[in-house]
Every structure is written in C-alpha cells, then in structure tokens.
C-alpha cells in the first residue's frame, strides 16, 4: 500500500515563527502536492512538484514556499507564520510521472497547524 | 474554469439503507474522477478512481459511475453501516492548461444505528 507520512499531526506555533511541514512517500511517486483545508472553503492547492527540485505554484502560494531535494520528500515552509495560516495541511502524492499526472492521488493523515 | 459541486452538503440515513451521493462538474474534458472518504481530523482516503473512458468502478459495497457528457458522477453505497459515517469528496482531474485536480466540498454522511 502507498504510504504518505506527514511528520507532525498537531503543531502550535507563534506569529512570526518559521514553520516546516514535512511529507514523505514510499512509493517512488514523481508528483507531490500540498493542500490546505478550511471549513467552507474546501481543499486549496498551495504548491506541487512533479520532479526533484521542481515546483509549481498552486492557487494560494502566497506566504508559503516548498522544497523537494529528494524524490520521496516534499516540505512546506511558512517563512513567517500568521494567524490566517491556521489550518489543516494535507500532503498528497501520485505516480505515472512526468508533468502530466493521471494517476490516483494518495493523501497523508494531515497536519493541524495552529498559529497564535 | 472547472467547478465541482456536491449536493447535498449533509445527509443522514438509517443503518441498512442504500444511498447515492452526487458529484457534478462543469467541464467535461476530464482525465479522471476520484472519490475520497475523510474521517474527522484525518486525511483523505482514496475509494475509487474512474478514468474518463470508463463508465463505472466497483469496490465492495461501493459503486461509482461517471457520465462525462452530462458532467455527473454518483457514488452508490449499499447496505450502509454506522462505520460509513464520514465526509465523501469527489475530485476531477481536468484537461487543459491548469492540469490539476479540482475538489468538491464534500457530502457529510451520517449513518444512524
């Protein structure tokens, strides 16, 4: 079974702190994604990556950056956390590689971030 | 721009009932459609993936259909159980420049014992 692991299930940070959310997948998938999920707004795509060291902006990239140094790991970085970044963050991966992702999407368990 | 709608937003049924969840999308140029389940505070679990060339997929008590021309998909759950209580989301992978999944906001299902 595909496993997507998010390192932290719950985090509490203070405004202005730098926050790292880590995601690792074990199925050699080329494509990885970061979403945030908020009540009433659904899932919104922050960033995605279809290869090592490659990244593409999603719908709401402002205030976020990402890093993909290894194929299995995709990190989301909040350079200076703000209260409006309090949310559930979901990482996902899919195979059938390259730039055109047609495969099934697999999600991690999510990271609930609270910014005070 | 692709839009995905799931109606109703919430549904409550007695145990044992067969039920249908609906998903509609505005742009029929899709690669595939995927149904997910989400339990409270958890990530999304993939249930069924239907490629654009397929009409339906089945897994256990679940059956998903796809009618691209009308922009609709349904998820049929047979003999519902309290353990089926969760939020069900559909997502479509749209062709074209954006090339990304678009999610519906989900239907929250409660199955009462």
mmCIF file with all atom_site columns, N, CA and C in Angstrom, chain A residues 31-73:
data_model
loop_
_atom_site.group_PDB
_atom_site.id
_atom_site.type_symbol
_atom_site.label_atom_id
_atom_site.label_alt_id
_atom_site.label_comp_id
_atom_site.label_asym_id
_atom_site.label_entity_id
_atom_site.label_seq_id
_atom_site.pdbx_PDB_ins_code
_atom_site.Cartn_x
_atom_site.Cartn_y
_atom_site.Cartn_z
_atom_site.occupancy
_atom_site.B_iso_or_equiv
_atom_site.pdbx_formal_charge
_atom_site.auth_seq_id
_atom_site.auth_comp_id
_atom_site.auth_asym_id
_atom_site.auth_atom_id
_atom_site.pdbx_PDB_model_num
ATOM 1   N N  . UNK A 1 31 ? 5.088   12.819 -8.406  1.00 0.00 ? 31 UNK A N  1
ATOM 2   C CA . UNK A 1 31 ? 4.310   14.025 -8.155  1.00 0.00 ? 31 UNK A CA 1
ATOM 3   C C  . UNK A 1 31 ? 3.903   14.140 -6.685  1.00 0.00 ? 31 UNK A C  1
ATOM 4   N N  . UNK A 1 32 ? 4.104   15.306 -6.114  1.00 0.00 ? 32 UNK A N  1
ATOM 5   C CA . UNK A 1 32 ? 3.714   15.553 -4.735  1.00 0.00 ? 32 UNK A CA 1
ATOM 6   C C  . UNK A 1 32 ? 3.056   16.915 -4.618  1.00 0.00 ? 32 UNK A C  1
ATOM 7   N N  . UNK A 1 33 ? 2.140   17.030 -3.648  1.00 0.00 ? 33 UNK A N  1
ATOM 8   C CA . UNK A 1 33 ? 1.280   18.209 -3.540  1.00 0.00 ? 33 UNK A CA 1
ATOM 9   C C  . UNK A 1 33 ? 1.118   18.623 -2.081  1.00 0.00 ? 33 UNK A C  1
ATOM 10  N N  . UNK A 1 34 ? 0.908   19.910 -1.885  1.00 0.00 ? 34 UNK A N  1
ATOM 11  C CA . UNK A 1 34 ? 0.480   20.426 -0.591  1.00 0.00 ? 34 UNK A CA 1
ATOM 12  C C  . UNK A 1 34 ? -0.830  21.178 -0.766  1.00 0.00 ? 34 UNK A C  1
ATOM 13  N N  . UNK A 1 35 ? -1.810  20.798 0.071   1.00 0.00 ? 35 UNK A N  1
ATOM 14  C CA . UNK A 1 35 ? -3.107  21.463 0.117   1.00 0.00 ? 35 UNK A CA 1
ATOM 15  C C  . UNK A 1 35 ? -3.335  21.993 1.531   1.00 0.00 ? 35 UNK A C  1
ATOM 16  N N  . UNK A 1 36 ? -4.200  22.988 1.620   1.00 0.00 ? 36 UNK A N  1
ATOM 17  C CA . UNK A 1 36 ? -4.753  23.332 2.914   1.00 0.00 ? 36 UNK A CA 1
ATOM 18  C C  . UNK A 1 36 ? -6.275  23.200 2.836   1.00 0.00 ? 36 UNK A C  1
ATOM 19  N N  . UNK A 1 37 ? -6.849  22.832 3.976   1.00 0.00 ? 37 UNK A N  1
ATOM 20  C CA . UNK A 1 37 ? -8.288  22.587 4.017   1.00 0.00 ? 37 UNK A CA 1
ATOM 21  C C  . UNK A 1 37 ? -8.900  23.409 5.133   1.00 0.00 ? 37 UNK A C  1
ATOM 22  N N  . UNK A 1 38 ? -9.877  24.208 4.771   1.00 0.00 ? 38 UNK A N  1
ATOM 23  C CA . UNK A 1 38 ? -10.550 25.075 5.740   1.00 0.00 ? 38 UNK A CA 1
ATOM 24  C C  . UNK A 1 38 ? -12.054 24.902 5.611   1.00 0.00 ? 38 UNK A C  1
ATOM 25  N N  . UNK A 1 39 ? -12.768 24.967 6.718   1.00 0.00 ? 39 UNK A N  1
ATOM 26  C CA . UNK A 1 39 ? -14.237 24.820 6.672   1.00 0.00 ? 39 UNK A CA 1
ATOM 27  C C  . UNK A 1 39 ? -14.859 25.824 5.717   1.00 0.00 ? 39 UNK A C  1
ATOM 28  N N  . UNK A 1 40 ? -15.736 25.313 4.871   1.00 0.00 ? 40 UNK A N  1
ATOM 29  C CA . UNK A 1 40 ? -16.438 26.180 3.925   1.00 0.00 ? 40 UNK A CA 1
ATOM 30  C C  . UNK A 1 40 ? -15.655 26.511 2.671   1.00 0.00 ? 40 UNK A C  1
ATOM 31  N N  . UNK A 1 41 ? -14.347 26.310 2.698   1.00 0.00 ? 41 UNK A N  1
ATOM 32  C CA . UNK A 1 41 ? -13.506 26.631 1.531   1.00 0.00 ? 41 UNK A CA 1
ATOM 33  C C  . UNK A 1 41 ? -13.003 25.387 0.818   1.00 0.00 ? 41 UNK A C  1
ATOM 34  N N  . UNK A 1 42 ? -13.113 24.242 1.471   1.00 0.00 ? 42 UNK A N  1
ATOM 35  C CA . UNK A 1 42 ? -12.651 23.006 0.846   1.00 0.00 ? 42 UNK A CA 1
ATOM 36  C C  . UNK A 1 42 ? -11.136 22.929 0.773   1.00 0.00 ? 42 UNK A C  1
ATOM 37  N N  . UNK A 1 43 ? -10.647 22.101 -0.135  1.00 0.00 ? 43 UNK A N  1
ATOM 38  C CA . UNK A 1 43 ? -9.204  21.935 -0.333  1.00 0.00 ? 43 UNK A CA 1
ATOM 39  C C  . UNK A 1 43 ? -8.706  22.937 -1.361  1.00 0.00 ? 43 UNK A C  1
ATOM 40  N N  . UNK A 1 44 ? -7.604  23.571 -1.022  1.00 0.00 ? 44 UNK A N  1
ATOM 41  C CA . UNK A 1 44 ? -6.990  24.508 -1.945  1.00 0.00 ? 44 UNK A CA 1
ATOM 42  C C  . UNK A 1 44 ? -5.517  24.138 -2.116  1.00 0.00 ? 44 UNK A C  1
ATOM 43  N N  . UNK A 1 45 ? -5.079  24.141 -3.376  1.00 0.00 ? 45 UNK A N  1
ATOM 44  C CA . UNK A 1 45 ? -3.725  23.717 -3.701  1.00 0.00 ? 45 UNK A CA 1
ATOM 45  C C  . UNK A 1 45 ? -2.740  24.852 -3.449  1.00 0.00 ? 45 UNK A C  1
ATOM 46  N N  . UNK A 1 46 ? -1.695  24.560 -2.674  1.00 0.00 ? 46 UNK A N  1
ATOM 47  C CA . UNK A 1 46 ? -0.691  25.574 -2.340  1.00 0.00 ? 46 UNK A CA 1
ATOM 48  C C  . UNK A 1 46 ? 0.469   25.501 -3.343  1.00 0.00 ? 46 UNK A C  1
ATOM 49  N N  . UNK A 1 47 ? 1.101   24.344 -3.406  1.00 0.00 ? 47 UNK A N  1
ATOM 50  C CA . UNK A 1 47 ? 2.213   24.092 -4.319  1.00 0.00 ? 47 UNK A CA 1
ATOM 51  C C  . UNK A 1 47 ? 2.175   22.634 -4.738  1.00 0.00 ? 47 UNK A C  1
ATOM 52  N N  . UNK A 1 48 ? 2.779   22.347 -5.886  1.00 0.00 ? 48 UNK A N  1
ATOM 53  C CA . UNK A 1 48 ? 3.008   20.972 -6.256  1.00 0.00 ? 48 UNK A CA 1
ATOM 54  C C  . UNK A 1 48 ? 4.359   20.831 -6.945  1.00 0.00 ? 48 UNK A C  1
ATOM 55  N N  . UNK A 1 49 ? 4.799   19.585 -7.037  1.00 0.00 ? 49 UNK A N  1
ATOM 56  C CA . UNK A 1 49 ? 6.111   19.295 -7.612  1.00 0.00 ? 49 UNK A CA 1
ATOM 57  C C  . UNK A 1 49 ? 6.002   18.014 -8.416  1.00 0.00 ? 49 UNK A C  1
ATOM 58  N N  . UNK A 1 50 ? 6.521   18.026 -9.636  1.00 0.00 ? 50 UNK A N  1
ATOM 59  C CA . UNK A 1 50 ? 6.466   16.821 -10.454 1.00 0.00 ? 50 UNK A CA 1
ATOM 60  C C  . UNK A 1 50 ? 7.842   16.193 -10.643 1.00 0.00 ? 50 UNK A C  1
ATOM 61  N N  . UNK A 1 51 ? 8.838   16.724 -9.947  1.00 0.00 ? 51 UNK A N  1
ATOM 62  C CA . UNK A 1 51 ? 10.171  16.119 -10.033 1.00 0.00 ? 51 UNK A CA 1
ATOM 63  C C  . UNK A 1 51 ? 11.046  16.756 -8.960  1.00 0.00 ? 51 UNK A C  1
ATOM 64  N N  . UNK A 1 52 ? 12.148  16.101 -8.689  1.00 0.00 ? 52 UNK A N  1
ATOM 65  C CA . UNK A 1 52 ? 13.088  16.644 -7.710  1.00 0.00 ? 52 UNK A CA 1
ATOM 66  C C  . UNK A 1 52 ? 13.528  18.030 -8.143  1.00 0.00 ? 52 UNK A C  1
ATOM 67  N N  . UNK A 1 53 ? 13.561  18.922 -7.193  1.00 0.00 ? 53 UNK A N  1
ATOM 68  C CA . UNK A 1 53 ? 13.975  20.314 -7.380  1.00 0.00 ? 53 UNK A CA 1
ATOM 69  C C  . UNK A 1 53 ? 13.034  21.118 -8.277  1.00 0.00 ? 53 UNK A C  1
ATOM 70  N N  . UNK A 1 54 ? 11.910  20.526 -8.673  1.00 0.00 ? 54 UNK A N  1
ATOM 71  C CA . UNK A 1 54 ? 10.931  21.254 -9.459  1.00 0.00 ? 54 UNK A CA 1
ATOM 72  C C  . UNK A 1 54 ? 9.751   21.607 -8.571  1.00 0.00 ? 54 UNK A C  1
ATOM 73  N N  . UNK A 1 55 ? 9.148   22.774 -8.805  1.00 0.00 ? 55 UNK A N  1
ATOM 74  C CA . UNK A 1 55 ? 7.981   23.177 -8.048  1.00 0.00 ? 55 UNK A CA 1
ATOM 75  C C  . UNK A 1 55 ? 7.129   24.095 -8.911  1.00 0.00 ? 55 UNK A C  1
ATOM 76  N N  . UNK A 1 56 ? 5.826   24.037 -8.650  1.00 0.00 ? 56 UNK A N  1
ATOM 77  C CA . UNK A 1 56 ? 4.876   24.878 -9.355  1.00 0.00 ? 56 UNK A CA 1
ATOM 78  C C  . UNK A 1 56 ? 3.912   25.480 -8.345  1.00 0.00 ? 56 UNK A C  1
ATOM 79  N N  . UNK A 1 57 ? 3.551   26.727 -8.539  1.00 0.00 ? 57 UNK A N  1
ATOM 80  C CA . UNK A 1 57 ? 2.581   27.362 -7.653  1.00 0.00 ? 57 UNK A CA 1
ATOM 81  C C  . UNK A 1 57 ? 1.191   26.810 -7.917  1.00 0.00 ? 57 UNK A C  1
ATOM 82  N N  . UNK A 1 58 ? 0.455   26.666 -6.840  1.00 0.00 ? 58 UNK A N  1
ATOM 83  C CA . UNK A 1 58 ? -0.946  26.303 -6.942  1.00 0.00 ? 58 UNK A CA 1
ATOM 84  C C  . UNK A 1 58 ? -1.818  27.548 -6.893  1.00 0.00 ? 58 UNK A C  1
ATOM 85  N N  . UNK A 1 59 ? -2.967  27.402 -6.263  1.00 0.00 ? 59 UNK A N  1
ATOM 86  C CA . UNK A 1 59 ? -3.920  28.512 -6.229  1.00 0.00 ? 59 UNK A CA 1
ATOM 87  C C  . UNK A 1 59 ? -3.607  29.560 -5.166  1.00 0.00 ? 59 UNK A C  1
ATOM 88  N N  . UNK A 1 60 ? -2.956  29.139 -4.082  1.00 0.00 ? 60 UNK A N  1
ATOM 89  C CA . UNK A 1 60 ? -2.735  30.062 -2.952  1.00 0.00 ? 60 UNK A CA 1
ATOM 90  C C  . UNK A 1 60 ? -1.297  29.957 -2.433  1.00 0.00 ? 60 UNK A C  1
ATOM 91  N N  . UNK A 1 61 ? -0.289  30.279 -3.239  1.00 0.00 ? 61 UNK A N  1
ATOM 92  C CA . UNK A 1 61 ? 1.098   30.111 -2.796  1.00 0.00 ? 61 UNK A CA 1
ATOM 93  C C  . UNK A 1 61 ? 1.628   31.203 -1.868  1.00 0.00 ? 61 UNK A C  1
ATOM 94  N N  . UNK A 1 62 ? 0.897   32.301 -1.761  1.00 0.00 ? 62 UNK A N  1
ATOM 95  C CA . UNK A 1 62 ? 1.415   33.447 -1.003  1.00 0.00 ? 62 UNK A CA 1
ATOM 96  C C  . UNK A 1 62 ? 1.634   33.064 0.462   1.00 0.00 ? 62 UNK A C  1
ATOM 97  N N  . UNK A 1 63 ? 2.820   33.404 0.968   1.00 0.00 ? 63 UNK A N  1
ATOM 98  C CA . UNK A 1 63 ? 3.160   33.121 2.360   1.00 0.00 ? 63 UNK A CA 1
ATOM 99  C C  . UNK A 1 63 ? 3.773   31.745 2.575   1.00 0.00 ? 63 UNK A C  1
ATOM 100 N N  . UNK A 1 64 ? 3.913   30.982 1.481   1.00 0.00 ? 64 UNK A N  1
ATOM 101 C CA . UNK A 1 64 ? 4.459   29.627 1.567   1.00 0.00 ? 64 UNK A CA 1
ATOM 102 C C  . UNK A 1 64 ? 5.618   29.457 0.583   1.00 0.00 ? 64 UNK A C  1
ATOM 103 N N  . UNK A 1 65 ? 6.496   28.527 0.900   1.00 0.00 ? 65 UNK A N  1
ATOM 104 C CA . UNK A 1 65 ? 7.480   28.050 -0.055  1.00 0.00 ? 65 UNK A CA 1
ATOM 105 C C  . UNK A 1 65 ? 7.612   26.540 0.132   1.00 0.00 ? 65 UNK A C  1
ATOM 106 N N  . UNK A 1 66 ? 8.278   25.893 -0.804  1.00 0.00 ? 66 UNK A N  1
ATOM 107 C CA . UNK A 1 66 ? 8.424   24.442 -0.725  1.00 0.00 ? 66 UNK A CA 1
ATOM 108 C C  . UNK A 1 66 ? 9.845   24.050 -1.081  1.00 0.00 ? 66 UNK A C  1
ATOM 109 N N  . UNK A 1 67 ? 10.172  22.808 -0.713  1.00 0.00 ? 67 UNK A N  1
ATOM 110 C CA . UNK A 1 67 ? 11.491  22.260 -1.034  1.00 0.00 ? 67 UNK A CA 1
ATOM 111 C C  . UNK A 1 67 ? 11.330  20.799 -1.402  1.00 0.00 ? 67 UNK A C  1
ATOM 112 N N  . UNK A 1 68 ? 11.957  20.409 -2.518  1.00 0.00 ? 68 UNK A N  1
ATOM 113 C CA . UNK A 1 68 ? 11.956  18.994 -2.902  1.00 0.00 ? 68 UNK A CA 1
ATOM 114 C C  . UNK A 1 68 ? 13.388  18.644 -3.304  1.00 0.00 ? 68 UNK A C  1
ATOM 115 N N  . UNK A 1 69 ? 14.188  18.278 -2.314  1.00 0.00 ? 69 UNK A N  1
ATOM 116 C CA . UNK A 1 69 ? 15.585  17.907 -2.547  1.00 0.00 ? 69 UNK A CA 1
ATOM 117 C C  . UNK A 1 69 ? 15.730  16.436 -2.897  1.00 0.00 ? 69 UNK A C  1
ATOM 118 N N  . UNK A 1 70 ? 14.798  15.613 -2.413  1.00 0.00 ? 70 UNK A N  1
ATOM 119 C CA . UNK A 1 70 ? 14.794  14.188 -2.718  1.00 0.00 ? 70 UNK A CA 1
ATOM 120 C C  . UNK A 1 70 ? 13.409  13.794 -3.217  1.00 0.00 ? 70 UNK A C  1
ATOM 121 N N  . UNK A 1 71 ? 13.357  12.766 -4.023  1.00 0.00 ? 71 UNK A N  1
ATOM 122 C CA . UNK A 1 71 ? 12.105  12.375 -4.657  1.00 0.00 ? 71 UNK A CA 1
ATOM 123 C C  . UNK A 1 71 ? 11.029  12.036 -3.640  1.00 0.00 ? 71 UNK A C  1
ATOM 124 N N  . UNK A 1 72 ? 11.407  11.428 -2.531  1.00 0.00 ? 72 UNK A N  1
ATOM 125 C CA . UNK A 1 72 ? 10.402  10.957 -1.595  1.00 0.00 ? 72 UNK A CA 1
ATOM 126 C C  . UNK A 1 72 ? 9.932   12.025 -0.601  1.00 0.00 ? 72 UNK A C  1
ATOM 127 N N  . UNK A 1 73 ? 10.575  13.182 -0.586  1.00 0.00 ? 73 UNK A N  1
ATOM 128 C CA . UNK A 1 73 ? 10.306  14.170 0.457   1.00 0.00 ? 73 UNK A CA 1
ATOM 129 C C  . UNK A 1 73 ? 9.921   15.522 -0.127  1.00 0.00 ? 73 UNK A C  1
#
